[in-house]
PDB file of N, CA and C in Angstrom:
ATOM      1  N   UNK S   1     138.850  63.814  54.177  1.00 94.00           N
ATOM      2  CA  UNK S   1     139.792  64.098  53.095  1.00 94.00           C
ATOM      3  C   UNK S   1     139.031  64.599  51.886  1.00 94.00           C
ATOM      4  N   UNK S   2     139.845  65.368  50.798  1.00 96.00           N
ATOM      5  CA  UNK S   2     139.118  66.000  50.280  1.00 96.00           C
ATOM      6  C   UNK S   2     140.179  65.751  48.843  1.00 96.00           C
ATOM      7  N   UNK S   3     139.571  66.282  47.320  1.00 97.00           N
ATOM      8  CA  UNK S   3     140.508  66.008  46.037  1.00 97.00           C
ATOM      9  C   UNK S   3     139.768  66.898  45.270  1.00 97.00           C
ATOM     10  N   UNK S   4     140.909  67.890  44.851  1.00 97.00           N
ATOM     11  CA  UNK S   4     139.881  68.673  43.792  1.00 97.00           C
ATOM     12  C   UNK S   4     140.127  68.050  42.279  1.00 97.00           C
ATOM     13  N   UNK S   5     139.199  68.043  41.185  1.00 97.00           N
ATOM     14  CA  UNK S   5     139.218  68.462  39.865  1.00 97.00           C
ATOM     15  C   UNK S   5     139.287  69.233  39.294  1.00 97.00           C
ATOM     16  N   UNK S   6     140.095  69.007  38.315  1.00 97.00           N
ATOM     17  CA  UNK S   6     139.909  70.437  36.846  1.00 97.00           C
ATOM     18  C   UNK S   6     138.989  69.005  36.027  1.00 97.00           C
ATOM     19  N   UNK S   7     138.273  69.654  34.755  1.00 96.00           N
ATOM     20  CA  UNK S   7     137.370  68.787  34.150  1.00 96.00           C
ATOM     21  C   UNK S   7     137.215  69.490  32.816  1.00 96.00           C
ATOM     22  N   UNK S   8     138.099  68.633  31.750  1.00 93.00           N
ATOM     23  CA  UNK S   8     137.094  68.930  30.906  1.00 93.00           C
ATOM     24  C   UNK S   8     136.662  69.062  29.735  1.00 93.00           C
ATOM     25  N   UNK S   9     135.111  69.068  29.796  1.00 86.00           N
ATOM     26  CA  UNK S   9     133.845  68.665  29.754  1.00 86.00           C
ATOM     27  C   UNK S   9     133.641  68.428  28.576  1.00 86.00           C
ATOM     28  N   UNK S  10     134.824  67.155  27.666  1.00 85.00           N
ATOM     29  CA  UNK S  10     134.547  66.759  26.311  1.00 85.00           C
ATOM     30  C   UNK S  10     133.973  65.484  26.243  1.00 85.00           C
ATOM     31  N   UNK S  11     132.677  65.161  25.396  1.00 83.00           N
ATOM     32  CA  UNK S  11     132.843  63.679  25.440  1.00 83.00           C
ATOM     33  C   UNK S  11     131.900  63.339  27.033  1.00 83.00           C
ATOM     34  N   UNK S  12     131.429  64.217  27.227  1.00 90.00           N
ATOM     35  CA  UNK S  12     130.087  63.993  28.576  1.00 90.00           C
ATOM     36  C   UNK S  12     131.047  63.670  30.083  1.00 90.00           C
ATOM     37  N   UNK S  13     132.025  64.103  29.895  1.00 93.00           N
ATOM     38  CA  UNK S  13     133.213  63.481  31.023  1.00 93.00           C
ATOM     39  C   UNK S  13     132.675  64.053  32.216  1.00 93.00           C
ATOM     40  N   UNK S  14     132.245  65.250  32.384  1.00 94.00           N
ATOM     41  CA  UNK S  14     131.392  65.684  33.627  1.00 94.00           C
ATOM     42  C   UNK S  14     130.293  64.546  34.203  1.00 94.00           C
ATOM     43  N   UNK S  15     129.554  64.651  32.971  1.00 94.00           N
ATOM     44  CA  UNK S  15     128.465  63.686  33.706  1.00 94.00           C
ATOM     45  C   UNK S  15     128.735  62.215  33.884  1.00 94.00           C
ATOM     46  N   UNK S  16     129.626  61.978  33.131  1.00 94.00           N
ATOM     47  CA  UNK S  16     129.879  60.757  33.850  1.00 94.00           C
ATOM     48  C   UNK S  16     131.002  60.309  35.192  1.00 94.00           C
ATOM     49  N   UNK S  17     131.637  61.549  35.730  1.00 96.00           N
ATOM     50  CA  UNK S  17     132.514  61.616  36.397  1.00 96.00           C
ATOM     51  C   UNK S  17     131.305  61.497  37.607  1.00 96.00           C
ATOM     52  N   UNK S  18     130.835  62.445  37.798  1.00 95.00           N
ATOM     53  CA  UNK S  18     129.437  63.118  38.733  1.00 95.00           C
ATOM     54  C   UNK S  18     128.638  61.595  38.645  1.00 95.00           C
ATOM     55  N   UNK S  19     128.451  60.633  37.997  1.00 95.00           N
ATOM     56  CA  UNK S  19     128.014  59.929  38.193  1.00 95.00           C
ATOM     57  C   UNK S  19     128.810  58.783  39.045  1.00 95.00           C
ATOM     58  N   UNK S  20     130.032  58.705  38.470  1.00 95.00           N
ATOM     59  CA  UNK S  20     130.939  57.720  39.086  1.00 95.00           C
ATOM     60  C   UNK S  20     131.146  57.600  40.861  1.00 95.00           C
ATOM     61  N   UNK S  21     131.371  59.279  40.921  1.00 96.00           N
ATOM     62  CA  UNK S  21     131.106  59.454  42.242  1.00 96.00           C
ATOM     63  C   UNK S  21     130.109  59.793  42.862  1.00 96.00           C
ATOM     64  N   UNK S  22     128.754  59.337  42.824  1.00 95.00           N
ATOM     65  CA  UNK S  22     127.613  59.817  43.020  1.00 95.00           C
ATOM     66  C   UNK S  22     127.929  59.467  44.491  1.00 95.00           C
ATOM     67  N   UNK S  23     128.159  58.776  45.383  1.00 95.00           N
ATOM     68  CA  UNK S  23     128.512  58.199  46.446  1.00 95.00           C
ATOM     69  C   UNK S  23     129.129  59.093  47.132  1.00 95.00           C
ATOM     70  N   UNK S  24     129.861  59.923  47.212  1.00 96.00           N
ATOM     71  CA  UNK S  24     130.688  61.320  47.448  1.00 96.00           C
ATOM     72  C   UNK S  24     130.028  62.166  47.614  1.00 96.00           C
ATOM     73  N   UNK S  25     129.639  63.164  48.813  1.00 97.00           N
ATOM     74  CA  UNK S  25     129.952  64.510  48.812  1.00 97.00           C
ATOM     75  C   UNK S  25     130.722  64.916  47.561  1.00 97.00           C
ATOM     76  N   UNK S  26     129.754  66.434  47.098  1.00 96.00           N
ATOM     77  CA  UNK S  26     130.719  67.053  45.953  1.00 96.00           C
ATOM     78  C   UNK S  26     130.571  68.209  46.248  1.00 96.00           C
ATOM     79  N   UNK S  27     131.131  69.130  45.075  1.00 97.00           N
ATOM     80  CA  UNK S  27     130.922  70.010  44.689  1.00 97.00           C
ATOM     81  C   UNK S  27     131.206  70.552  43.512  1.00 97.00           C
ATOM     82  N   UNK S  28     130.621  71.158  42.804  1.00 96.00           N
ATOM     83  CA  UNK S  28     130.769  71.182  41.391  1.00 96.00           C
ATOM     84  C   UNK S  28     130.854  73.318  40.575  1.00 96.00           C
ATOM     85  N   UNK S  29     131.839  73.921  40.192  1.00 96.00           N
ATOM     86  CA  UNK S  29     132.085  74.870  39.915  1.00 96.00           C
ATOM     87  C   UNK S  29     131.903  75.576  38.647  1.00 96.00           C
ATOM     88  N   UNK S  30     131.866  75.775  37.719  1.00 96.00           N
ATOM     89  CA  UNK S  30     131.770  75.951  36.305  1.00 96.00           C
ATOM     90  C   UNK S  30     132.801  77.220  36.419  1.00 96.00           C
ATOM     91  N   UNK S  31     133.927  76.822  35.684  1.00 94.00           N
ATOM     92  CA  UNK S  31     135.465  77.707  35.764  1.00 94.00           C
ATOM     93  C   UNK S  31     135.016  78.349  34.577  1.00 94.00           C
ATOM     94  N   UNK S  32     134.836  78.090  33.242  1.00 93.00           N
ATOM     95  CA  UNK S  32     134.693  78.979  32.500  1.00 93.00           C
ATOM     96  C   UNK S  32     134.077  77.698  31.440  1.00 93.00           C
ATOM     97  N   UNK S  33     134.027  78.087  29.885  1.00 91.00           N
ATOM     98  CA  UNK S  33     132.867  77.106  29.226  1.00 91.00           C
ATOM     99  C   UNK S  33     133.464  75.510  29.010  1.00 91.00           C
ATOM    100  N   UNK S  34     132.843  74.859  29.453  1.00 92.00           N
ATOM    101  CA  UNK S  34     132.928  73.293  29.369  1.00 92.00           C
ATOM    102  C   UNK S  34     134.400  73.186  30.521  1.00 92.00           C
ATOM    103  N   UNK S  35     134.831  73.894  31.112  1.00 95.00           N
ATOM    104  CA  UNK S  35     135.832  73.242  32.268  1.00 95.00           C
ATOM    105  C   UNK S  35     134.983  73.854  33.717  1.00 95.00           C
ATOM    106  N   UNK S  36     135.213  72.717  34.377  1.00 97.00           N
ATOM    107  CA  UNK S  36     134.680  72.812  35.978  1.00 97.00           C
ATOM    108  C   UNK S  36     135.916  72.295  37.089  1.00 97.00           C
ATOM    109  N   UNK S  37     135.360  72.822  37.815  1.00 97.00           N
ATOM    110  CA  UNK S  37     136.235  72.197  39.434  1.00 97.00           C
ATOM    111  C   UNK S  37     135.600  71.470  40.234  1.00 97.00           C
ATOM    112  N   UNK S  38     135.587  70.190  40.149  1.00 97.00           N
ATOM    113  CA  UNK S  38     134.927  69.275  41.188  1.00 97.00           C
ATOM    114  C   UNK S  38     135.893  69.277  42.849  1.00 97.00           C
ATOM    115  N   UNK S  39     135.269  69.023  43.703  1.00 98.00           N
ATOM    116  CA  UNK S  39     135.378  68.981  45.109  1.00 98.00           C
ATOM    117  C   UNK S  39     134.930  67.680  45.321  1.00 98.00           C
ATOM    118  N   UNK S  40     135.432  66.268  45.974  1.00 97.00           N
ATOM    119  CA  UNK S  40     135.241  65.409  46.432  1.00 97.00           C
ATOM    120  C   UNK S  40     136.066  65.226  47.556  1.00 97.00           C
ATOM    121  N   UNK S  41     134.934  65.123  48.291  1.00 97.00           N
ATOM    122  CA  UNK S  41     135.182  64.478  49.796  1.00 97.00           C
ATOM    123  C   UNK S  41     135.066  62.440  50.152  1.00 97.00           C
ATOM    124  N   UNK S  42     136.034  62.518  50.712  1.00 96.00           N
ATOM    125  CA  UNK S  42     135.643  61.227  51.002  1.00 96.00           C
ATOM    126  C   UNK S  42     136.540  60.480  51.849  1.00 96.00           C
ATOM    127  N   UNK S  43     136.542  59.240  52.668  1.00 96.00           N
ATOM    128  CA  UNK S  43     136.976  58.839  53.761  1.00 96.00           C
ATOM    129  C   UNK S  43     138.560  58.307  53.229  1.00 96.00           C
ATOM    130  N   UNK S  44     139.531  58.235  54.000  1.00 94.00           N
ATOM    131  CA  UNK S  44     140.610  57.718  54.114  1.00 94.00           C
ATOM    132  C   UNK S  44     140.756  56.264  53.466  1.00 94.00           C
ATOM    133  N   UNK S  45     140.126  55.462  54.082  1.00 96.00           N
ATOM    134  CA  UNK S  45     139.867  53.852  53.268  1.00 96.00           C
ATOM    135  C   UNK S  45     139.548  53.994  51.725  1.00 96.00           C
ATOM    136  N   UNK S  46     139.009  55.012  51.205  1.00 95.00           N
ATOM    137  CA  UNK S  46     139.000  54.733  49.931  1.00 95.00           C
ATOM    138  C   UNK S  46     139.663  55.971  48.741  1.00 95.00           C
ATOM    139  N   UNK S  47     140.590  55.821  48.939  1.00 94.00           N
ATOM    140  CA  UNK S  47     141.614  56.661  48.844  1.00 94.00           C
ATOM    141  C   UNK S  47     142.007  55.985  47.656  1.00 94.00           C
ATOM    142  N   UNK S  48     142.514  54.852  47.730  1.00 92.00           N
ATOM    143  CA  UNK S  48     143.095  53.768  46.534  1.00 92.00           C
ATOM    144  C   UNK S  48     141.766  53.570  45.751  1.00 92.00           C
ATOM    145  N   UNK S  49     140.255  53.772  45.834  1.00 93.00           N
ATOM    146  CA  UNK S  49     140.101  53.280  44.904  1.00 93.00           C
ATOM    147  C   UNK S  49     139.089  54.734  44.366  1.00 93.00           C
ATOM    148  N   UNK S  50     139.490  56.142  44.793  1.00 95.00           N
ATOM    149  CA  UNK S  50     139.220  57.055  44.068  1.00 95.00           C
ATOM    150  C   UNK S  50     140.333  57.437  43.260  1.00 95.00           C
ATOM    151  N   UNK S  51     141.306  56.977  43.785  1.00 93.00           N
ATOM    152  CA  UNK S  51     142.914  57.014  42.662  1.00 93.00           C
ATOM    153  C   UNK S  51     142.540  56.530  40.883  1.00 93.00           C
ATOM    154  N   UNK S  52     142.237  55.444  41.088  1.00 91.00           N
ATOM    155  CA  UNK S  52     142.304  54.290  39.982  1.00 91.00           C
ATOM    156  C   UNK S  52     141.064  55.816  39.791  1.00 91.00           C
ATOM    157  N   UNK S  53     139.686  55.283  39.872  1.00 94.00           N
ATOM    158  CA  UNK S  53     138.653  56.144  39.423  1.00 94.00           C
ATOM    159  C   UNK S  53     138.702  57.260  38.175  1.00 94.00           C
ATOM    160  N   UNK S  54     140.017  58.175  39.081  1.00 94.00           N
ATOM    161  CA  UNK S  54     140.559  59.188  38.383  1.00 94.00           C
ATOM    162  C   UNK S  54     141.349  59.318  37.115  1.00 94.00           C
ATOM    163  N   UNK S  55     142.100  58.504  37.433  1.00 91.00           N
ATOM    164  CA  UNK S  55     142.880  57.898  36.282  1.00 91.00           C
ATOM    165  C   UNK S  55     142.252  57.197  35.033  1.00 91.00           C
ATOM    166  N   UNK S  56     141.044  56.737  35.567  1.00 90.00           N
ATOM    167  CA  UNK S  56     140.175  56.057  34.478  1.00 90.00           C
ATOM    168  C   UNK S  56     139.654  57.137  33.447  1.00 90.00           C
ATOM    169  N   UNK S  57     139.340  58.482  33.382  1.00 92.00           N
ATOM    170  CA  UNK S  57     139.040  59.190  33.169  1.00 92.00           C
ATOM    171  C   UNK S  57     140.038  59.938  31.800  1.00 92.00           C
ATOM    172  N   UNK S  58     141.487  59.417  32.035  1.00 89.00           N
ATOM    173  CA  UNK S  58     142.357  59.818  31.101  1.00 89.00           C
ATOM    174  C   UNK S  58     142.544  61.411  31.117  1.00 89.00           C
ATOM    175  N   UNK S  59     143.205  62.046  30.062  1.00 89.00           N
ATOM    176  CA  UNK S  59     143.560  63.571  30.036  1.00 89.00           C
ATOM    177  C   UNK S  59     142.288  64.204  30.400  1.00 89.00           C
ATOM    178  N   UNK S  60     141.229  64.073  30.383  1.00 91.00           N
ATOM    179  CA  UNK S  60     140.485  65.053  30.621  1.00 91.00           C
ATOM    180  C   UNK S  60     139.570  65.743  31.999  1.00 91.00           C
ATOM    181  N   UNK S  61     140.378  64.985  33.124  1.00 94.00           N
ATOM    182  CA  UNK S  61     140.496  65.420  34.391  1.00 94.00           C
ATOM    183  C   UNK S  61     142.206  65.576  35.357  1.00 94.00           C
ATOM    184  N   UNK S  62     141.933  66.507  35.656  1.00 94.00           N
ATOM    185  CA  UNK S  62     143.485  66.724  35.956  1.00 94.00           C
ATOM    186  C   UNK S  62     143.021  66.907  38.232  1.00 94.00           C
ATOM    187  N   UNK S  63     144.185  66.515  38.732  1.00 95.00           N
ATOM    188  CA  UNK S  63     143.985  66.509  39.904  1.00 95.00           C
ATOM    189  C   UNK S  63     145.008  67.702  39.822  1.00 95.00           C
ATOM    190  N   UNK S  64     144.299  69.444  40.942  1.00 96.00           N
ATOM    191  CA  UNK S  64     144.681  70.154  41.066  1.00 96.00           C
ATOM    192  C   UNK S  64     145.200  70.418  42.561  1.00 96.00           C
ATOM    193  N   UNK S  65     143.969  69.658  43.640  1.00 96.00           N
ATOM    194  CA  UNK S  65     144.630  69.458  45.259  1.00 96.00           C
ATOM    195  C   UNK S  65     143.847  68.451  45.343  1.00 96.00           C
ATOM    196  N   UNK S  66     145.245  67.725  46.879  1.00 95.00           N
ATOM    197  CA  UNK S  66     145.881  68.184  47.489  1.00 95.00           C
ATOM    198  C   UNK S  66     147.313  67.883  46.813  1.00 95.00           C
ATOM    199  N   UNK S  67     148.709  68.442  47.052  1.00 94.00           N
ATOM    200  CA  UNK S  67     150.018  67.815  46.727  1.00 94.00           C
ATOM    201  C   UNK S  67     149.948  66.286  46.652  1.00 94.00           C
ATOM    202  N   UNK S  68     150.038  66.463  47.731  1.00 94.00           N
ATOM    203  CA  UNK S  68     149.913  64.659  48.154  1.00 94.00           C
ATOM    204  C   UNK S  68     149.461  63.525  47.136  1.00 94.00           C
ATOM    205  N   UNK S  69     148.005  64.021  46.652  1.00 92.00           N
ATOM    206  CA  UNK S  69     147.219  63.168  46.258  1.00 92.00           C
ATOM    207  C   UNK S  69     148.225  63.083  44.437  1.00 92.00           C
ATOM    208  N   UNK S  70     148.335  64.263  44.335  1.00 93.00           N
ATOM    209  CA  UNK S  70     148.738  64.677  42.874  1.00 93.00           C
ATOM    210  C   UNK S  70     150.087  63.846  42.612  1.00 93.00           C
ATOM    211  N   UNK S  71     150.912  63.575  44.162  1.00 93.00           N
ATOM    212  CA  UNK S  71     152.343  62.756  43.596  1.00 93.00           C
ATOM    213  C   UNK S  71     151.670  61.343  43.950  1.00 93.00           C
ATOM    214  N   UNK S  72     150.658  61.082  44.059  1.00 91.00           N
ATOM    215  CA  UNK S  72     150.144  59.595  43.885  1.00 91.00           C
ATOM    216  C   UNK S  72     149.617  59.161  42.741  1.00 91.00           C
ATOM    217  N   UNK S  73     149.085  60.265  42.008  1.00 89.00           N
ATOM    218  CA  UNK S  73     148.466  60.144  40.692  1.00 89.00           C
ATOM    219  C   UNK S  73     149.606  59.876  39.947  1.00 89.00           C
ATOM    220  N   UNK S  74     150.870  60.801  39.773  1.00 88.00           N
ATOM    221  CA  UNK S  74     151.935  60.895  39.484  1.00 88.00           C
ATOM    222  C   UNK S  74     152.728  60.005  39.548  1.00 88.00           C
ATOM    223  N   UNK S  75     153.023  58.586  40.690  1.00 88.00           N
ATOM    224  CA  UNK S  75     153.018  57.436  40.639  1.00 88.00           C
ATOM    225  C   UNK S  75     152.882  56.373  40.061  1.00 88.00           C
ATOM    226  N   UNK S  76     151.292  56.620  40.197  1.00 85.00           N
ATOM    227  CA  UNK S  76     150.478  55.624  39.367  1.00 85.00           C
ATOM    228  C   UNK S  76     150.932  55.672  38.067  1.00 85.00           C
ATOM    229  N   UNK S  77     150.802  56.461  37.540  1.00 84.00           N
ATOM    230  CA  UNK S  77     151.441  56.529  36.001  1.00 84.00           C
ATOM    231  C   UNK S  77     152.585  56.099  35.793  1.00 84.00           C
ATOM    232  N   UNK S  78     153.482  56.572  36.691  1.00 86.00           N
ATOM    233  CA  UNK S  78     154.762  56.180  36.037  1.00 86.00           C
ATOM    234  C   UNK S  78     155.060  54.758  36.298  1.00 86.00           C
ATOM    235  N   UNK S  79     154.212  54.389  37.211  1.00 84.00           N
ATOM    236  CA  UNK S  79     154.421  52.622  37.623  1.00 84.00           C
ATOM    237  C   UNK S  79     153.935  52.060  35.659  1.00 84.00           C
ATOM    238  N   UNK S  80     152.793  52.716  35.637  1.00 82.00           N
ATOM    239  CA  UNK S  80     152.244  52.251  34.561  1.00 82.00           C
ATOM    240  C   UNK S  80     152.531  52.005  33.128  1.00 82.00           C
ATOM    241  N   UNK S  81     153.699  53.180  32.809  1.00 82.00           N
ATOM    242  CA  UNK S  81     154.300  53.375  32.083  1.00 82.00           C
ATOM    243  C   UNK S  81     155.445  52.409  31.815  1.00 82.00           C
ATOM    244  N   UNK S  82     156.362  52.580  33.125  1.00 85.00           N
ATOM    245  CA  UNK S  82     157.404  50.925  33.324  1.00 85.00           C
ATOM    246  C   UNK S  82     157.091  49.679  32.998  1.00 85.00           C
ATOM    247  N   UNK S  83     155.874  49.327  33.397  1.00 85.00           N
ATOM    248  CA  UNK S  83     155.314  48.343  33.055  1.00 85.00           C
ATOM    249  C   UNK S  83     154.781  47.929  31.476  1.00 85.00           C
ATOM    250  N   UNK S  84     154.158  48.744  30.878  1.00 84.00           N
ATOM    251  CA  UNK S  84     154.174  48.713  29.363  1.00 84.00           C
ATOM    252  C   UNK S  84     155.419  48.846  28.852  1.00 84.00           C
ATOM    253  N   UNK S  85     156.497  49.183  29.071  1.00 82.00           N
ATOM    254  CA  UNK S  85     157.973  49.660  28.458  1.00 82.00           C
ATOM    255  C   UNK S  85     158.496  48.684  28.945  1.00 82.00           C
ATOM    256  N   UNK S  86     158.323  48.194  29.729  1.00 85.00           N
ATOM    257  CA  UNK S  86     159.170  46.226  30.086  1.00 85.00           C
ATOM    258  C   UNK S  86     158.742  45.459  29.550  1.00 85.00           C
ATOM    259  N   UNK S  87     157.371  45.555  29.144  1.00 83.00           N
ATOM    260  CA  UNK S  87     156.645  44.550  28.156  1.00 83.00           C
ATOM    261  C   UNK S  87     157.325  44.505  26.570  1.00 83.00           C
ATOM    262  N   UNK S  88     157.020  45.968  26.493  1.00 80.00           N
ATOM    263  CA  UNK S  88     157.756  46.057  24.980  1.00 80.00           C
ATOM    264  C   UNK S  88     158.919  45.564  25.001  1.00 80.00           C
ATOM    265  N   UNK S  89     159.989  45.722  26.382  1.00 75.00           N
ATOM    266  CA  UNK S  89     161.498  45.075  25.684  1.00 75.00           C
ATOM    267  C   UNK S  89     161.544  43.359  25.543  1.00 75.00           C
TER     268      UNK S  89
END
């Protein structure tokens, strides 16, 4: 399985992304100045915990492929969101 990135590159977010997943197969693109396209590969079992990973990262990585992965990211948030907005009521 595979997840691309958009990235970017405020605040050292590259290098510390590239570090996070040092464990991963990558690949790394330079789209134009300070945004890149990361390529991570990685096994099925850890699927849930390159999710969270990503998300840790905040606005400045965006998941571009696969669909799939993108309405899980898309999920995650909105679970996340409910949950702070039930708190508040």
């Amino acid at each position: 399985r595979s997840v691309e990135l958009l990235v970017k590159d405020t605040g050292r977010i590259l290098e510390r992304l590239l570090i996070q997943f040092s464990i991963y197969k990558r690949e790394t693109e330079c789209i134009e100045h300070h945004t890149y396209k990361v390529r991570l590969e990685y096994e099925a079992e850890d699927e849930s915990d390159i999710l969270i990973k990503v998300l840790s990262f905040g606005p400045g990585v965006k998941v571009i492929a696969p669909s799939n992965f993108i309405k899980k990211i898309k999920r995650m948030r909105w679970k996340k969101f409910l949950r702070r907005l039930t708190k508040m009521l």
